[in-house]
Coordinates of C-alpha atoms in Angstrom, one line a residue:
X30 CA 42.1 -121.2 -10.4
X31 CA 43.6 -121.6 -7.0
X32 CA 45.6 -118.5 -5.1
X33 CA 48.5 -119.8 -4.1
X34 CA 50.5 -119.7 -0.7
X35 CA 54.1 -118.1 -0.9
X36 CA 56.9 -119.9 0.7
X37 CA 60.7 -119.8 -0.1
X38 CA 60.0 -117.3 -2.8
X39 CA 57.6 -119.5 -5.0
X40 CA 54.0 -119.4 -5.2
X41 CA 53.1 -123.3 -4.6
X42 CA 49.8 -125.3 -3.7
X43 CA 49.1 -126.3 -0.1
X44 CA 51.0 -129.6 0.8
X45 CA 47.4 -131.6 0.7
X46 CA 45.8 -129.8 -2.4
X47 CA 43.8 -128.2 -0.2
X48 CA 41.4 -124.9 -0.3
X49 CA 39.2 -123.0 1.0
X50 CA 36.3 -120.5 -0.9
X51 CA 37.0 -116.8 0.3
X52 CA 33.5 -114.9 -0.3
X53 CA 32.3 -111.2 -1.2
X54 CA 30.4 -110.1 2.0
X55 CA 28.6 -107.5 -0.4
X56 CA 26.6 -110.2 -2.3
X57 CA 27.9 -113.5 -0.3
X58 CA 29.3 -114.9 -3.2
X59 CA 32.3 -116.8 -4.0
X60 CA 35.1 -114.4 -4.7
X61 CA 38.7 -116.8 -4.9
X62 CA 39.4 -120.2 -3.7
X63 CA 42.4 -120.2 -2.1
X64 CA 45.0 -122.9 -1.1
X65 CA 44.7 -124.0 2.6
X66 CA 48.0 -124.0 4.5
X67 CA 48.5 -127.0 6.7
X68 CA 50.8 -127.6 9.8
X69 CA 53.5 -128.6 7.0
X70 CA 53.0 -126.0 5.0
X71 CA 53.3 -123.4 7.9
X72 CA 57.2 -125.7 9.4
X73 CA 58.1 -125.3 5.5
X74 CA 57.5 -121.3 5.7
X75 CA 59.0 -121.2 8.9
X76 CA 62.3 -123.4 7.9
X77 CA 62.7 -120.6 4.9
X78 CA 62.5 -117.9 6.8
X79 CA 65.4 -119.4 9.0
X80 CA 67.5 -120.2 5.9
X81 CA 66.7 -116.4 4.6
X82 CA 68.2 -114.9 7.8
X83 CA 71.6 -117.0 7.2
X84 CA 71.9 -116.3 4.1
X85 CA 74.0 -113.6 2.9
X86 CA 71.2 -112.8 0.5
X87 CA 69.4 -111.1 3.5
X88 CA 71.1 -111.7 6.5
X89 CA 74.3 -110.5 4.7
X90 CA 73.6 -107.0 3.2
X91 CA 73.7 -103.7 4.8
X92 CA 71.1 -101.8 6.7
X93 CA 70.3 -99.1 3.9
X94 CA 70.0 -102.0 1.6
X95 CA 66.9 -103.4 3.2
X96 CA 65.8 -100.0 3.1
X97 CA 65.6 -99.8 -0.5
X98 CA 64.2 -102.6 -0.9
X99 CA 61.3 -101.3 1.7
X100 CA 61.0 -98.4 -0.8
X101 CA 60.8 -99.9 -3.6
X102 CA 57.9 -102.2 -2.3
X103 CA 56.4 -98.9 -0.7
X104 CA 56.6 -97.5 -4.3
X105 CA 55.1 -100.5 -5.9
X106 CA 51.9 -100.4 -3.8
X107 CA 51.0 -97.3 -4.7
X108 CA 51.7 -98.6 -8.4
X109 CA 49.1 -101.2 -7.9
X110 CA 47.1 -98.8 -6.0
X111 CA 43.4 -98.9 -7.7
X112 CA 44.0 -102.8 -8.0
X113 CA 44.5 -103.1 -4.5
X114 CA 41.8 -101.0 -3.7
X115 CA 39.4 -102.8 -5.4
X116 CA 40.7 -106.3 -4.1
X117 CA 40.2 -105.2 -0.5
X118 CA 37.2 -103.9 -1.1
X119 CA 35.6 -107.1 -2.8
X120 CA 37.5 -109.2 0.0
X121 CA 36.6 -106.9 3.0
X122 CA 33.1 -105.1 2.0
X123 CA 34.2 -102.3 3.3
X124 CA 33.3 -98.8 0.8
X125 CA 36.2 -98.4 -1.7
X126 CA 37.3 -95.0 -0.8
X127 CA 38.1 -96.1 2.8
X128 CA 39.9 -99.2 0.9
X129 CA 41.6 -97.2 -1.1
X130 CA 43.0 -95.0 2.5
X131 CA 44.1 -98.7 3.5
X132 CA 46.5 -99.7 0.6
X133 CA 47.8 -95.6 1.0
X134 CA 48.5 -96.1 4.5
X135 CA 49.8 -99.5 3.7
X136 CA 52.5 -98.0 1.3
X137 CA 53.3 -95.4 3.7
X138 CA 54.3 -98.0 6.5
X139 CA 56.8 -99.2 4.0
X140 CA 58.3 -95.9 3.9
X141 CA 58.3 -94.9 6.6
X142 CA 60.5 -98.0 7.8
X143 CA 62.2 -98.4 5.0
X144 CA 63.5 -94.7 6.4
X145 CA 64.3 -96.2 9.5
X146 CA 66.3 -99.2 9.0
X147 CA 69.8 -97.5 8.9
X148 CA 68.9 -95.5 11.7
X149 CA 68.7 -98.9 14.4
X150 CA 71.3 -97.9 16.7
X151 CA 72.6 -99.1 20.1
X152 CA 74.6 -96.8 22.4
X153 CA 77.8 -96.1 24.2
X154 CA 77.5 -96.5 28.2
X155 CA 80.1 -95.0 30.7
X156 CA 82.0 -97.3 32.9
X157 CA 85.4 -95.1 32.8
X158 CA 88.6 -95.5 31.9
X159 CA 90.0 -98.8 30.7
X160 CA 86.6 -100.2 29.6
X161 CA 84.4 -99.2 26.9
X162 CA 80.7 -100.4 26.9
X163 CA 78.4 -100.5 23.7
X164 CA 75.4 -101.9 22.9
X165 CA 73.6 -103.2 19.4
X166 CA 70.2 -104.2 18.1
X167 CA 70.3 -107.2 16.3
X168 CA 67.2 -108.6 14.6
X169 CA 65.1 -111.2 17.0
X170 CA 64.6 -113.3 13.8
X171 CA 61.9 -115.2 12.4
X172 CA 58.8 -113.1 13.2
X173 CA 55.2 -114.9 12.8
X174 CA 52.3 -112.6 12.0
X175 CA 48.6 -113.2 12.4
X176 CA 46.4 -110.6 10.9
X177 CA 42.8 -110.3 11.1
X178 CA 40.8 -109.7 8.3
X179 CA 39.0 -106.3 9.2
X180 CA 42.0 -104.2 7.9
X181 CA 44.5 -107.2 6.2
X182 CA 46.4 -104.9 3.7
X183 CA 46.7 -102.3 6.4
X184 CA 47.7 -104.4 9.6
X185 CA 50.3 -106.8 7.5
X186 CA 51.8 -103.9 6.4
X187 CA 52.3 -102.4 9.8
X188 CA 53.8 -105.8 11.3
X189 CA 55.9 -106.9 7.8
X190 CA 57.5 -103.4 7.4
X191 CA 59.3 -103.0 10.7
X192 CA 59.6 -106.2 11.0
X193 CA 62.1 -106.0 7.5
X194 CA 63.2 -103.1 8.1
X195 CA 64.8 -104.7 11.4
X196 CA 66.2 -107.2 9.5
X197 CA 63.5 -110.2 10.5
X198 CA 62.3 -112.8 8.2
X199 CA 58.5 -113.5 8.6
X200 CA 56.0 -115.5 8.1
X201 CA 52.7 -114.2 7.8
X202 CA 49.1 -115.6 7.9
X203 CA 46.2 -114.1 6.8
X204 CA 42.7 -114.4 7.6
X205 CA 40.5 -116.9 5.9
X206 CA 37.8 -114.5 5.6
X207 CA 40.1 -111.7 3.6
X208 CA 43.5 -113.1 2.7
X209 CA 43.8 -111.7 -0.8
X210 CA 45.9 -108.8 -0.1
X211 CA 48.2 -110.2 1.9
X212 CA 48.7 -112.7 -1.0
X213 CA 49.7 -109.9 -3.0
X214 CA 51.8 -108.2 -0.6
X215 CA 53.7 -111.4 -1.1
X216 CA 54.0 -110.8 -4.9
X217 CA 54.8 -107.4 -4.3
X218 CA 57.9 -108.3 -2.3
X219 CA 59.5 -110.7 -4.2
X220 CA 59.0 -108.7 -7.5
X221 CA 61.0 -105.7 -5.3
X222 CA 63.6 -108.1 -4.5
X223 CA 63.2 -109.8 -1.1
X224 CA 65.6 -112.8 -1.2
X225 CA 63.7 -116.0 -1.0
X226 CA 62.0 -116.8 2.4
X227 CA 62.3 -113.9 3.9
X228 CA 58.3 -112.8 3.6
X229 CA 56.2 -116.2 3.2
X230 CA 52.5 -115.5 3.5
X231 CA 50.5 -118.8 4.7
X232 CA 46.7 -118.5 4.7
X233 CA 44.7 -121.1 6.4
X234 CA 42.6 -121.9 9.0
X235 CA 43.3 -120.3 12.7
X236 CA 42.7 -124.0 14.2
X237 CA 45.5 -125.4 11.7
X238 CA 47.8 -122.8 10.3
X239 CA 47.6 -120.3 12.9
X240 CA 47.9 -123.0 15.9
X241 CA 51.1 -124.3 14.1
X242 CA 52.8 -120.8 13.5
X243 CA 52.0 -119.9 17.2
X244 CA 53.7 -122.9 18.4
X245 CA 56.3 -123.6 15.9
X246 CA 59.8 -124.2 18.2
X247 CA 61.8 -122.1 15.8
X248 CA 59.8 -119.0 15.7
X249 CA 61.4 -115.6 17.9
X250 CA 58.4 -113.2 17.9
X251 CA 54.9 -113.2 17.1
X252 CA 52.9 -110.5 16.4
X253 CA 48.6 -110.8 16.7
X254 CA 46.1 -108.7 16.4
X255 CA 42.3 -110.4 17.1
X256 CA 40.1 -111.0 20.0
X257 CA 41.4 -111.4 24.0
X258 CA 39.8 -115.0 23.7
X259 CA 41.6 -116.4 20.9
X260 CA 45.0 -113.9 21.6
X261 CA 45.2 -115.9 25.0
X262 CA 45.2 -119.1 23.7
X263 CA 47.8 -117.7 20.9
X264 CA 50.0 -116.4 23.8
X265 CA 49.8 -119.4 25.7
X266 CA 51.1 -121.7 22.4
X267 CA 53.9 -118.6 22.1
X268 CA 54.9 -119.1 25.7
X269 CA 55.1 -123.0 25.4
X270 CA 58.5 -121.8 23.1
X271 CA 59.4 -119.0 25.6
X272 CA 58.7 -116.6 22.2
X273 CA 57.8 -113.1 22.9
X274 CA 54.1 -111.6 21.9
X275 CA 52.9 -108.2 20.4
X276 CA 49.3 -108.4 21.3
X277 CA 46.2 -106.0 20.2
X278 CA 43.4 -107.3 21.0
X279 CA 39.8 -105.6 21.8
X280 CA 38.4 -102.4 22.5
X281 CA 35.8 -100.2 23.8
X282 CA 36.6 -96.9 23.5
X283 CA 35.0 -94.3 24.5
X284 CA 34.3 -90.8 23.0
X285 CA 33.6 -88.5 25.5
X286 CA 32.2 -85.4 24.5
X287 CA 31.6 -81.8 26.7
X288 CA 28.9 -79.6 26.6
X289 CA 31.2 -76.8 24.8
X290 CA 32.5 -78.9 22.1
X291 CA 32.2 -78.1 18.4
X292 CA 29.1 -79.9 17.8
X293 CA 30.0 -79.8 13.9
X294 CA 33.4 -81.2 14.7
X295 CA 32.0 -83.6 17.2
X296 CA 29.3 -85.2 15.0
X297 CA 31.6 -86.0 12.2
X298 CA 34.2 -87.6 14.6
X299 CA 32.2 -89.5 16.2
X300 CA 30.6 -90.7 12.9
X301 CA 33.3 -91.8 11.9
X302 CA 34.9 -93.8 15.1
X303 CA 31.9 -96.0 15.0
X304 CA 30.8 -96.3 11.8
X305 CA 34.3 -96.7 9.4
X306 CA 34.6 -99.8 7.8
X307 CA 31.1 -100.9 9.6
X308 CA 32.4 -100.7 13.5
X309 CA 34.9 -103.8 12.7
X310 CA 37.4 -102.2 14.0
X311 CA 39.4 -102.5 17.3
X312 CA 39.8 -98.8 18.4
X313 CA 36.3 -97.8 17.0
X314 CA 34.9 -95.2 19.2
X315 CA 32.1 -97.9 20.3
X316 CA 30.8 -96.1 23.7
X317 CA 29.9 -92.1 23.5
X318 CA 30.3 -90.8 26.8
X319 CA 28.2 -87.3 26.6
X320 CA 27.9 -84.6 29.3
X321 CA 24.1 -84.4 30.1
X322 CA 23.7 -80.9 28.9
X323 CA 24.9 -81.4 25.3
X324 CA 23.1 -85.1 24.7
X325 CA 19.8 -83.8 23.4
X326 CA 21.6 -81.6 20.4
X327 CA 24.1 -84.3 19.8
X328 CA 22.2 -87.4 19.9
X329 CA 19.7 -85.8 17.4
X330 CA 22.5 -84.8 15.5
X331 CA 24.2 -88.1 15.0
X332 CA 20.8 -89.9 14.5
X333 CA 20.1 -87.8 11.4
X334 CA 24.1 -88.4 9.9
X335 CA 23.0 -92.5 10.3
X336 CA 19.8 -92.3 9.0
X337 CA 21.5 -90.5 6.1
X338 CA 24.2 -93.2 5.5
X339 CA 23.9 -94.9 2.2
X340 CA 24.2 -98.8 2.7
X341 CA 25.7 -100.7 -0.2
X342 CA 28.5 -103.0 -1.8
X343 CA 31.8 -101.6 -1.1
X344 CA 32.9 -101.6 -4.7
X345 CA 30.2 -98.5 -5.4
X346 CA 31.5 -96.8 -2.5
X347 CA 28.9 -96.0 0.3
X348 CA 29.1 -94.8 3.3
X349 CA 28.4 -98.2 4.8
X350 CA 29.6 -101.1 3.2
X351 CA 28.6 -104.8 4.5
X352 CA 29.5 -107.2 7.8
X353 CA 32.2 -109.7 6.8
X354 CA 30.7 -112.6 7.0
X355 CA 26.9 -113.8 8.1
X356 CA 28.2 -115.0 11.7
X357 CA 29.7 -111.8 12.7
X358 CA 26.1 -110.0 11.4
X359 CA 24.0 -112.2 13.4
X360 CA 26.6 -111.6 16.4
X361 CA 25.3 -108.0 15.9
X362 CA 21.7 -108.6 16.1
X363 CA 22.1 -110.4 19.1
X364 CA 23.5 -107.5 21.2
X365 CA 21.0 -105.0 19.8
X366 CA 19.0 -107.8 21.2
X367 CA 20.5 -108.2 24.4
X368 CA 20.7 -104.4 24.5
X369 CA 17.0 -103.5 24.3
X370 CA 16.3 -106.4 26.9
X371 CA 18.4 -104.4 29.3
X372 CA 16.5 -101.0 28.7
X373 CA 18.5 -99.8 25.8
X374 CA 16.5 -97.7 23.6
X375 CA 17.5 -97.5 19.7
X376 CA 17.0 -94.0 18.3
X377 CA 18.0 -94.5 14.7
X378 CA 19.2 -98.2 12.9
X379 CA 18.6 -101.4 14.8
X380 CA 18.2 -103.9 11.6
X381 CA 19.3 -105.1 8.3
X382 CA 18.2 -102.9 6.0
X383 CA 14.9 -103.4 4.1
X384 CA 16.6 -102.6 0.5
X385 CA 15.7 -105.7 -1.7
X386 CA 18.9 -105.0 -4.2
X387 CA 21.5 -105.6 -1.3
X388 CA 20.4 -109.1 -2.0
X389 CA 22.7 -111.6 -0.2
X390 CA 24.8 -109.4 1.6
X391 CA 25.5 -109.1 4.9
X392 CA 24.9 -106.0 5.7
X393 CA 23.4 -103.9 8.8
X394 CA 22.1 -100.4 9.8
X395 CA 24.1 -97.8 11.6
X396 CA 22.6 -98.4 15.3
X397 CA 22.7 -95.6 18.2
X398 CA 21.7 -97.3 21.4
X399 CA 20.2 -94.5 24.1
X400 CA 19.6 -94.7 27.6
X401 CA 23.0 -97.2 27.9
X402 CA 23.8 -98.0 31.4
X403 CA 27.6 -98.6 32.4
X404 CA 27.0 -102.2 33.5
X405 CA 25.1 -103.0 30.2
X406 CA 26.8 -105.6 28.2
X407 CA 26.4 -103.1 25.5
X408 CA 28.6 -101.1 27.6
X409 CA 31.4 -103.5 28.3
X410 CA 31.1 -106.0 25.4
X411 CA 33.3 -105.3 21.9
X412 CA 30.4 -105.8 19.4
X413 CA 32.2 -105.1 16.5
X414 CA 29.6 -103.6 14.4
X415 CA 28.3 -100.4 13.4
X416 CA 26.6 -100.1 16.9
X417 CA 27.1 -96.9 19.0
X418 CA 26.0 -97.4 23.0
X419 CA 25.4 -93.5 24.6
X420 CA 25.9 -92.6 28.3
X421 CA 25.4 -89.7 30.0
X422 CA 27.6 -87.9 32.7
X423 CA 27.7 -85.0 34.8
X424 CA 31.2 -84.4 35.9
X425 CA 34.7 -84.7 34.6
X426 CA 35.2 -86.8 37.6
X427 CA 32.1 -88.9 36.4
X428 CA 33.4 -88.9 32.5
X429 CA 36.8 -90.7 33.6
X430 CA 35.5 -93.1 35.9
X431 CA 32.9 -94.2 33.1
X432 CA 36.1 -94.3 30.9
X433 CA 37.7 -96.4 32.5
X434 CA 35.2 -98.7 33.7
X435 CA 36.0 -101.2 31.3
X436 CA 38.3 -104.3 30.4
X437 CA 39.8 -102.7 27.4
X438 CA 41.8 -99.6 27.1
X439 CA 42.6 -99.1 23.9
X440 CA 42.1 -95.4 22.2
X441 CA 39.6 -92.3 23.4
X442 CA 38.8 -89.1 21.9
X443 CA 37.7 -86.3 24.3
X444 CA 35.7 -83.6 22.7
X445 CA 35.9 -79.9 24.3
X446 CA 37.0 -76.4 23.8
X447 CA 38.7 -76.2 27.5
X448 CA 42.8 -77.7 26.8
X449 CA 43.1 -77.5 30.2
X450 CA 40.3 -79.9 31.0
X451 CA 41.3 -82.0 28.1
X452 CA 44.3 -82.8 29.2
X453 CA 43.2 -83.1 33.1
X454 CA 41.2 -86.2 32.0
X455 CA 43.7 -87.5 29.3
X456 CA 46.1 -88.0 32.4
X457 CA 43.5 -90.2 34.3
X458 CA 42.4 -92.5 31.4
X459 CA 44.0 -95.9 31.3
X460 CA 44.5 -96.1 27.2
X461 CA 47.0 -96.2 24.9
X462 CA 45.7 -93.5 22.4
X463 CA 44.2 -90.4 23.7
X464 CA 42.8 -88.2 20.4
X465 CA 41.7 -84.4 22.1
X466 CA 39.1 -82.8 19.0
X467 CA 40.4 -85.7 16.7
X468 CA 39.9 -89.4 16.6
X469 CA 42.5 -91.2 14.7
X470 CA 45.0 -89.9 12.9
X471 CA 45.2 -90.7 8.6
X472 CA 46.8 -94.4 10.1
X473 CA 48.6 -93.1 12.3
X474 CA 51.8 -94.5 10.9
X475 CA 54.4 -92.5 12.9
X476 CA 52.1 -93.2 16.5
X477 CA 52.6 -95.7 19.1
X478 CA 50.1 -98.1 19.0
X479 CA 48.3 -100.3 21.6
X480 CA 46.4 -101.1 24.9
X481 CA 45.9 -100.9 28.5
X482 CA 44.5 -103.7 30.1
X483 CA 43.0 -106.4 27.9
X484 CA 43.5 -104.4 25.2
X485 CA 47.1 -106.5 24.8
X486 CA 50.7 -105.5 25.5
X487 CA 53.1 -104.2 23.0
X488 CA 53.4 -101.6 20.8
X489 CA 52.8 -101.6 16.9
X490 CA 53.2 -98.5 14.5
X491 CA 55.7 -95.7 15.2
X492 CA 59.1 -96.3 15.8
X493 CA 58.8 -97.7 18.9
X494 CA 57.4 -100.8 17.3
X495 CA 61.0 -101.7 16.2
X496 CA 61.4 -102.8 20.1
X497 CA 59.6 -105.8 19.4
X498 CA 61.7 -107.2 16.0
X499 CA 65.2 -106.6 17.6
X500 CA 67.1 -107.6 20.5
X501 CA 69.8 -106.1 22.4
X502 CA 73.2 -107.2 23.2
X503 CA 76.0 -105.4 25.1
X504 CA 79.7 -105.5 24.3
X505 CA 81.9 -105.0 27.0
X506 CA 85.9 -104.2 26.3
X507 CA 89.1 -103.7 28.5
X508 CA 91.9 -101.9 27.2
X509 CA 94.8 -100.3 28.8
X510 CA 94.0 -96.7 30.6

């Protein structure tokens, strides 16, 4: 059985018949086949999506009305909950619990728009008597959306629901590697009652379906979240079209951690920065930045917590689950590689893991990398992977310089008892999140979300994310004083 693609409201085959085999990273078996979208397939999605926003169907009905329709599919995925849980696990690798999180965060996007799409307002502006001034939001249109697969039920939802809730029609394409939840994100929305075309999900190849979307003429937005290489060739294609881009790309953040923080506190956060769903994640806390005085306790600390970490499939939920594909796992070795060339020293992981029953899986030990230099390319390269470089520092002045040494500028978490310093060095580091005795935030649904630097432009989440699916047009009217 093939998985279909979703365009116009019906669930149909790719225009050539073809497909592609979508595997379990866990065991690196075959998990779906699913139909391949082609350049025709993707000008068919788009052409629905225009029809949808004409139509009085969608384009026609009132602000709250959207938003019940948001809330309904909000309500529906957490119906589908354990199912969806599963999928994404099976799909992703990652451990079912932190799948589970994703299709919870996932519904609460949903919700949380779906609150917000009678609340899109313009406003009056002063000119004085004789002339009254007003602006709207409109929606920008048809918005495309390419989603990676590290967090596909997660990151759709955060693009689709405002998106929707602004009144957009979209077209959405999935990963290859882990499209299945998008594919019933699809379902979801059309058995809540999204008129036809208004949410069309297109999986396929980047090189096909992606290209096409990113340069399809009639397109008003696009929204990507993936690497800086492939994001500038995305926002070059978007530009061809004069279409505006939401970008987050990499990261590199840093965790930088004081000599009076909560060691407790600090060991679990910065656990879980690197290591949650494997280090594939953009804002994973991938560099810990640790005043000298408090790297012996810490550094011994975390190396017991990874050496602790139970590696398995992510269906039996483990505190590691596997690397998404054998590509990106043998990416991984190659910097751990690279890393110990450059004087790097690996204090606990550093290799697959030994256990014969992981079998064909893809899978890889939580790494700490010691004696990390800030020129490394452990330093300054995203490995995406459950790989944590350390540096030391001595100052605060020290701490934000090593910060910001880097392309990216994504998220940081400073660790520390003193608010005062805290927020001294939050002020001086170029990044869009700043997490003080936190990292991360449940989702962070309600917070603004993306980079400095080449960490992209844009901002997804919150509500200032509803910026990028509307436009603005001003009214201007005489009348007599």
């Amino acid at each position: 059985m093939i998985e279909q693609l979703i365009i116009d409201g019906e669930r149909v085959d790719a225009s050539d018949k073809g497909a592609f085999d979508v595997y379990d990273p866990s065991s690196g078996s075959v998990l779906a086949r699913v139909a391949k979208a082609t350049r025709d397939d993707v000008r068919r999605a788009v052409k629905a999506a225009h029809a949808a926003l004409e139509s009085k169907a969608w384009g026609g009905i009132t602000h709250a009305e959207r938003g019940r329709m948001l809330f309904r599919i909000a309500q529906a995925i957490r119906d589908r909950a354990e199912e969806l849980g599963e999928l994404e696990s099976r799909d992703n690798g990652k451990p079912l619990r932190q799948a589970r999180t994703d299709v919870q965060v996932a519904a609460r996007y949903f919700e949380f728009f779906a609150g917000a799409a009678d609340k899109i307002m313009g406003h009056t502006i002063p000119l004085g008597p004789g002339l009254l001034d007003f602006t709207v939001r409109e929606p920008i249109g048809v918005s495309a959306q390419i989603v990676p697969w590290n967090y596909p039920i997660q990151i759709g939802s955060r693009g689709v629901a405002p998106a929707l809730a602004a009144g957009c029609a979209v077209v959405l394409k999935p990963s290859s590697e882990a499209p299945m939840t998008a594919l019933r994100l699809g379902e979801i929305g059309l058995a809540c009652g999204l008129p036809p075309g208004v949410l069309n999900v297109v999986p396929g190849m980047g090189s096909e379906a992606g290209t096409a979307l990113a340069s399809d003429p009639d397109i008003s937005q696009l929204t990507f979240t993936g690497s800086v290489d492939v994001g500038i060739q995305v926002a070059k294609l978007a530009a061809d079209n004069v279409v505006p881009v939401v970008m987050e790309l990499g990261g590199k953040s840093p965790n930088i951690v004081f000599a009076d923080a909560d060691l407790d506190l600090t060991v679990q956060g910065v656990a879980t920065a690197i290591f949650q769903n494997a280090g594939q994640t953009c804002s994973a806390g991938s560099r810990l930045l640790v005043e000298r005085g408090a790297h012996d306790a810490l550094v011994e600390a975390l190396s017991a917590k990874a050496k602790s970490m139970r590696i398995g499939p992510g269906v039996s939920d483990p505190d590691l689950g596997p690397i998404i594909s054998r590509r990106q796992l043998e990416t991984i070795e190659g910097y751990v590689q690279v890393g110990t060339r450059e004087g790097a020293a690996v204090v606990a992981g550093g290799q697959r893991p030994k256990d014969s029953a992981l079998g064909g899986g893809f899978y890889y030990q939580p790494t700490l990398l010691d004696r990390v230099t800030p020129d490394m390319r452990v330093a300054q390269e995203e490995i995406f992977g459950p790989v944590l470089s350390i540096i030391t520092f001595d100052t605060i002045e020290q701490a934000a310089d090593l910060a910001n040494r880097s392309q990216y500028g994504l998220v940081a978490g400073i660790w520390t008892r003193d608010i005062n310093k805290a927020l001294a060095l939050a002020a001086r580091i170029k990044s869009g999140q700043i997490y003080i005795n936190t990292y991360g935030a449940g989702g962070g649904v309600e917070l603004p979300f993306g980079g400095y630097k080449k960490s992209g432009y844009g901002r997804e989440k919150g509500l200032e994310s509803l910026v990028s699916y509307t436009q603005v047009k001003n009214v201007c009217v005489r009348y007599p004083a």
